[in-house]
Short mmCIF file of N, CA, C and O in Angstrom, two decimals:
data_model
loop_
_atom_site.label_atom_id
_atom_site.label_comp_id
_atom_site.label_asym_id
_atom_site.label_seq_id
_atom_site.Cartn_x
_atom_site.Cartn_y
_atom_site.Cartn_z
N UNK A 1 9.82 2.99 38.43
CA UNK A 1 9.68 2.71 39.84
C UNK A 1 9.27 1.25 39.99
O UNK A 1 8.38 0.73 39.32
N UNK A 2 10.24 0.40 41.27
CA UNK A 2 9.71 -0.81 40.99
C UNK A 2 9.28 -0.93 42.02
O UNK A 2 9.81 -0.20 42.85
N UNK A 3 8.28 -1.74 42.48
CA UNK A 3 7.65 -2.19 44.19
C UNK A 3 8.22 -3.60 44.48
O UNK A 3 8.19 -4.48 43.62
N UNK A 4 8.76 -3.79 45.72
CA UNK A 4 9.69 -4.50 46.46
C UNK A 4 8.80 -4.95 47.72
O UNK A 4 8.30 -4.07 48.42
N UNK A 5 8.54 -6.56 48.07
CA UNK A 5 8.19 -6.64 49.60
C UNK A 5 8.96 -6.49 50.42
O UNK A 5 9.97 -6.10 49.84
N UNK A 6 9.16 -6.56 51.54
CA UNK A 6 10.57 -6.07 52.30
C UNK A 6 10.62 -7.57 52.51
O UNK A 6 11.78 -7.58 52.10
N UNK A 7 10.42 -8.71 52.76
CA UNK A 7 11.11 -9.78 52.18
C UNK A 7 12.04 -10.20 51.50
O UNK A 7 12.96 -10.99 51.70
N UNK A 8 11.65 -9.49 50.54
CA UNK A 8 12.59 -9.73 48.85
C UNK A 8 13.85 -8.40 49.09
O UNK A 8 14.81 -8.61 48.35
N UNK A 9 14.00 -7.21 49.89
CA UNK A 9 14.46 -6.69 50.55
C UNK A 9 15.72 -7.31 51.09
O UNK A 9 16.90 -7.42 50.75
N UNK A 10 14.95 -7.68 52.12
CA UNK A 10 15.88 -8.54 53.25
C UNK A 10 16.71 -9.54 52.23
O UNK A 10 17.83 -9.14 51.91
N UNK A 11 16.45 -10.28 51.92
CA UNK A 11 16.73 -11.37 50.75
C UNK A 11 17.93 -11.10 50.04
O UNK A 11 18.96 -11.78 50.02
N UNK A 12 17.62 -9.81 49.34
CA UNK A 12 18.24 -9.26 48.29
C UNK A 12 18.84 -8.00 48.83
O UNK A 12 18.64 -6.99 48.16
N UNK A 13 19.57 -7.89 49.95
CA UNK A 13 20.00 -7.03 50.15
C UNK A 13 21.25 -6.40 49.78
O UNK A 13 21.52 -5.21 49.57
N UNK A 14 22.05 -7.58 49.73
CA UNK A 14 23.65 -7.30 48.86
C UNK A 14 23.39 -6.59 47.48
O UNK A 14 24.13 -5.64 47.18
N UNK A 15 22.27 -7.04 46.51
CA UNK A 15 22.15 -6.11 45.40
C UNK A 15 21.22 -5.42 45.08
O UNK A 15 20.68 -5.35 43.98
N UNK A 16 20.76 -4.38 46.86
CA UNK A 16 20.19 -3.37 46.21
C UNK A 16 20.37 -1.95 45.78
O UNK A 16 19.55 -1.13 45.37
N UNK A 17 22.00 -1.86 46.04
CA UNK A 17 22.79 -0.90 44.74
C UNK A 17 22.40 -1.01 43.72
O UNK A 17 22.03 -0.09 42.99
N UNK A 18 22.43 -2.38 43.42
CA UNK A 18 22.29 -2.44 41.75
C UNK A 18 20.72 -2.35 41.49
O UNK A 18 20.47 -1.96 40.35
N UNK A 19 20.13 -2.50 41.91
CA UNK A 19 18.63 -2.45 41.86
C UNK A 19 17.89 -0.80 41.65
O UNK A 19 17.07 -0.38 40.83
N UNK A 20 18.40 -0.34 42.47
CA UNK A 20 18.53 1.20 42.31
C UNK A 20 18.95 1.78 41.51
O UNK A 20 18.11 2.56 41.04
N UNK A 21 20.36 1.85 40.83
CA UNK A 21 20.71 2.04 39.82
C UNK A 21 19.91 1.90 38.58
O UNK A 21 19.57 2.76 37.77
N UNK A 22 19.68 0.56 38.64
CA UNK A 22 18.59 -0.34 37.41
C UNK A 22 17.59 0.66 37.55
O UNK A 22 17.48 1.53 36.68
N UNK A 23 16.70 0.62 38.73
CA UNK A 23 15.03 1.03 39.07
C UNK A 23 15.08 2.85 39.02
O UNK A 23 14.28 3.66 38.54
N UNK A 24 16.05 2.99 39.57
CA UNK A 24 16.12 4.66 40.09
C UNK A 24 14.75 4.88 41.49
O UNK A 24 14.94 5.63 42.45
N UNK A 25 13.98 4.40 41.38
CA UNK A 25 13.18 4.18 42.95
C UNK A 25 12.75 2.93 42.98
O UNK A 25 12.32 2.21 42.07
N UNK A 26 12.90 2.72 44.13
CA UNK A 26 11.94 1.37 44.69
C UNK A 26 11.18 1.53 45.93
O UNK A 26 11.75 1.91 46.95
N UNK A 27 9.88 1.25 45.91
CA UNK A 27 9.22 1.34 46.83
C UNK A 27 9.33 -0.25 47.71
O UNK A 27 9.26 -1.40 47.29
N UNK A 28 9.50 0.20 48.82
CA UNK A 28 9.32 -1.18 49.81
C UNK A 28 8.05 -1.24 50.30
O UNK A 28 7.47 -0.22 50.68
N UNK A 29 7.35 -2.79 50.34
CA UNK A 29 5.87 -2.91 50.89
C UNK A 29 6.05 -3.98 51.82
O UNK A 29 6.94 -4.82 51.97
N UNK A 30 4.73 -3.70 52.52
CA UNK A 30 4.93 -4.82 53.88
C UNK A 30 2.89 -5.06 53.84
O UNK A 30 1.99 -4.27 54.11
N UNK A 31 2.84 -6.53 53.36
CA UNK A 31 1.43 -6.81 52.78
C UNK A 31 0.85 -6.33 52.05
O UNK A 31 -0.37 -6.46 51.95
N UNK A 32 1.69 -5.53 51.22
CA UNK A 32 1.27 -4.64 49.87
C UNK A 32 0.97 -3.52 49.99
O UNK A 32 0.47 -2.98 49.01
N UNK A 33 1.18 -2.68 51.34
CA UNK A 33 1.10 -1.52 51.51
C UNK A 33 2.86 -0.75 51.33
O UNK A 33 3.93 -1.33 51.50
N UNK A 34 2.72 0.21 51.07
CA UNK A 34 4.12 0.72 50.86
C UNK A 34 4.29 1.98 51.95
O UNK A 34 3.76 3.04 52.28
N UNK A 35 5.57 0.98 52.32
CA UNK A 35 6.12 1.20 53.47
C UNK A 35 7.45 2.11 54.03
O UNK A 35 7.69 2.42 55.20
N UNK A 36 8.20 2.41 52.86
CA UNK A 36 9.78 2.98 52.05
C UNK A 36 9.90 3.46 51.16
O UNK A 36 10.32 2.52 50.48
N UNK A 37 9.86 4.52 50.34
CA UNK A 37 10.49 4.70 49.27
C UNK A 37 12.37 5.07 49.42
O UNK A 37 12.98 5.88 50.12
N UNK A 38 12.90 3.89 48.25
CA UNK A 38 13.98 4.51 48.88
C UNK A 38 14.87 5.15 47.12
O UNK A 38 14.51 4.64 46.07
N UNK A 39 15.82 6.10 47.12
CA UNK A 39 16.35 6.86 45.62
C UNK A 39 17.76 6.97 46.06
O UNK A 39 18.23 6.93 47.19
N UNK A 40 18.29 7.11 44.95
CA UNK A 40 19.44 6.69 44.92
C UNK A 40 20.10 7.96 45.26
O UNK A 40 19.48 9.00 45.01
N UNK A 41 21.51 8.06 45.90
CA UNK A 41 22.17 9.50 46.44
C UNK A 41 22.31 10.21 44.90
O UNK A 41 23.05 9.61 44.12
N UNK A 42 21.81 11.15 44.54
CA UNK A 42 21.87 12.34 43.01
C UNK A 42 23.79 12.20 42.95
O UNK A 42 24.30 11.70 41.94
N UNK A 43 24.67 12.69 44.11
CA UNK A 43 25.81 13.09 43.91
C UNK A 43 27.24 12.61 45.10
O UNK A 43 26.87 11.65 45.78
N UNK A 44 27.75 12.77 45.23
CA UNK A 44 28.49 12.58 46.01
C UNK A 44 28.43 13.34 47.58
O UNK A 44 28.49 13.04 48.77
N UNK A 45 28.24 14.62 46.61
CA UNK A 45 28.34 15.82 48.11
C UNK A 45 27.17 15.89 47.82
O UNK A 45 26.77 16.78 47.07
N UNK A 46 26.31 14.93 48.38
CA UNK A 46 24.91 15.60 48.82
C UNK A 46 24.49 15.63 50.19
O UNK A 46 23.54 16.17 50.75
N UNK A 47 25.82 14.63 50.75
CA UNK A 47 25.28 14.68 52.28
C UNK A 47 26.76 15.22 52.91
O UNK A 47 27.75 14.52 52.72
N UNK A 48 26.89 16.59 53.74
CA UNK A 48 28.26 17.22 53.72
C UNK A 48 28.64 16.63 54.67
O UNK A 48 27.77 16.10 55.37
N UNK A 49 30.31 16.46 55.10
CA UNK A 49 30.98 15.97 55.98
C UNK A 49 30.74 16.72 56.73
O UNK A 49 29.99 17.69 56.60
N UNK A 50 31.67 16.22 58.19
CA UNK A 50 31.25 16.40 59.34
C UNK A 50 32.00 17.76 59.76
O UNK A 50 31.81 18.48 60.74
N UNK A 51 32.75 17.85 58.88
CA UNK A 51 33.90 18.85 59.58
C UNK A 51 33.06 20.02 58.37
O UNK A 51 33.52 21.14 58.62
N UNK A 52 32.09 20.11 57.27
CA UNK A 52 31.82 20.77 56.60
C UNK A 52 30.72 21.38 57.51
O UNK A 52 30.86 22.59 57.73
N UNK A 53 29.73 20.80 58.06
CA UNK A 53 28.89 21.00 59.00
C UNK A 53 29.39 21.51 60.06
O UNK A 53 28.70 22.40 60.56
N UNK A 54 30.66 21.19 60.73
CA UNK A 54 30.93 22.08 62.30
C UNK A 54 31.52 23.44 61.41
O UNK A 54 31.42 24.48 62.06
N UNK A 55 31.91 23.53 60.51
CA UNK A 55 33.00 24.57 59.94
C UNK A 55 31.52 25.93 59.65
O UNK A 55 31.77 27.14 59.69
N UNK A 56 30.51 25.54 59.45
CA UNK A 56 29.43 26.14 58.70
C UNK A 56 28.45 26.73 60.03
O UNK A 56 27.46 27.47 60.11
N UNK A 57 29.24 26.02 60.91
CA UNK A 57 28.38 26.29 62.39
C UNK A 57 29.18 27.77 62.96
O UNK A 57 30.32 28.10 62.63
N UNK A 58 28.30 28.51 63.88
CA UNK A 58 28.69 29.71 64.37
C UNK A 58 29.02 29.08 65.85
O UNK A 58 28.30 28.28 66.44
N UNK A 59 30.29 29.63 66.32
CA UNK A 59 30.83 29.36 68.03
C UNK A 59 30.15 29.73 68.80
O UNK A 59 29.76 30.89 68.86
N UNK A 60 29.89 28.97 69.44
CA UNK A 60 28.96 29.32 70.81
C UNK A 60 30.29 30.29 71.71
O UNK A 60 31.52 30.23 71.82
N UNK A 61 29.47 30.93 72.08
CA UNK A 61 30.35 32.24 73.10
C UNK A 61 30.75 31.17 74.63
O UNK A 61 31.76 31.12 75.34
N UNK A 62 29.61 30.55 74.67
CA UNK A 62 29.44 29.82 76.30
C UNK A 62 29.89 28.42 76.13
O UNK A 62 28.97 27.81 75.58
N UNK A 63 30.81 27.71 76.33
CA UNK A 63 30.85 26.22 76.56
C UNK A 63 29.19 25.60 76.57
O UNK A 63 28.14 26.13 76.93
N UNK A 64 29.44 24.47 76.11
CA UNK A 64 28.17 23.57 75.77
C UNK A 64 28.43 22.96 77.44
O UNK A 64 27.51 23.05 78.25
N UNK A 65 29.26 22.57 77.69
CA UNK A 65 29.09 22.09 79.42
C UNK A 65 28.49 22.86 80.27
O UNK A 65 27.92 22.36 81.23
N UNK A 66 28.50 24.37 80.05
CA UNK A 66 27.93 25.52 80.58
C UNK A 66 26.82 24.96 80.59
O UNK A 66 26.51 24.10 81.42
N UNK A 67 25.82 25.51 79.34
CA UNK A 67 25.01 25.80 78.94
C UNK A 67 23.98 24.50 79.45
O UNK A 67 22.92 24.66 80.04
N UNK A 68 24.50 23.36 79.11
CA UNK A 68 23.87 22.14 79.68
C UNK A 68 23.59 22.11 81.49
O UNK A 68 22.64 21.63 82.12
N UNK A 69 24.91 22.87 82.01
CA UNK A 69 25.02 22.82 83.52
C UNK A 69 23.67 24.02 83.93
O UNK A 69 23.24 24.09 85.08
N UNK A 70 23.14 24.89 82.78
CA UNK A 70 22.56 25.62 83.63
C UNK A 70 20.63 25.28 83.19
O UNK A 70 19.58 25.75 83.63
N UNK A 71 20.90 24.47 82.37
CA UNK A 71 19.90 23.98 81.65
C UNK A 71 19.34 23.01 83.09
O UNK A 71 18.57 23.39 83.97
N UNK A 72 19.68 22.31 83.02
CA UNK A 72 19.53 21.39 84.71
C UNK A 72 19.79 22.07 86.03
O UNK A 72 19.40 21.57 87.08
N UNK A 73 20.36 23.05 85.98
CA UNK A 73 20.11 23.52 87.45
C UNK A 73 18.42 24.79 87.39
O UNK A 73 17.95 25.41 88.34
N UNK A 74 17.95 24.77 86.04
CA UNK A 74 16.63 25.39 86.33
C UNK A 74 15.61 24.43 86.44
O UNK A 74 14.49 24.90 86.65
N UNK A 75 15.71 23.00 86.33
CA UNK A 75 14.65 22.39 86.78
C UNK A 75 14.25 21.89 87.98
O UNK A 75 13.14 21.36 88.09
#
């Protein structure tokens, strides 16, 4: 784990792929307090697409325009 000011951050921002890679964590600090930890993505599919997420979702029976229209007419 390496500690980073967010200076050197900002600075070095084009290579902090490679820094990560290298470090596997880096903590970001701001006056030496730590402020970020940031780790590198484990895999590819670790964050699912968008269409994996609506596909995984259950249909609403009611239109969302509904549901919003009746959401505001109770206040």
């Amino acid at each position: 784990m390496k500690s980073v000011s967010i200076r050197e951050v900002r600075a070095e921002l084009a290579q902090l792929d490679e820094l990560l890679l290298r470090e596997g964590e880096v903590v970001v600090t701001r006056r030496g307090r730590p402020i970020a930890r940031l780790l590198p993505v484990r895999s590819q599919r670790a964050m699912p697409s968008h269409t994996d997420l609506r596909s995984s979702m259950p249909r609403l029976r009611t239109g969302s325009e509904r549901l919003v229209r009746a959401e505001r007419d109770e206040r």
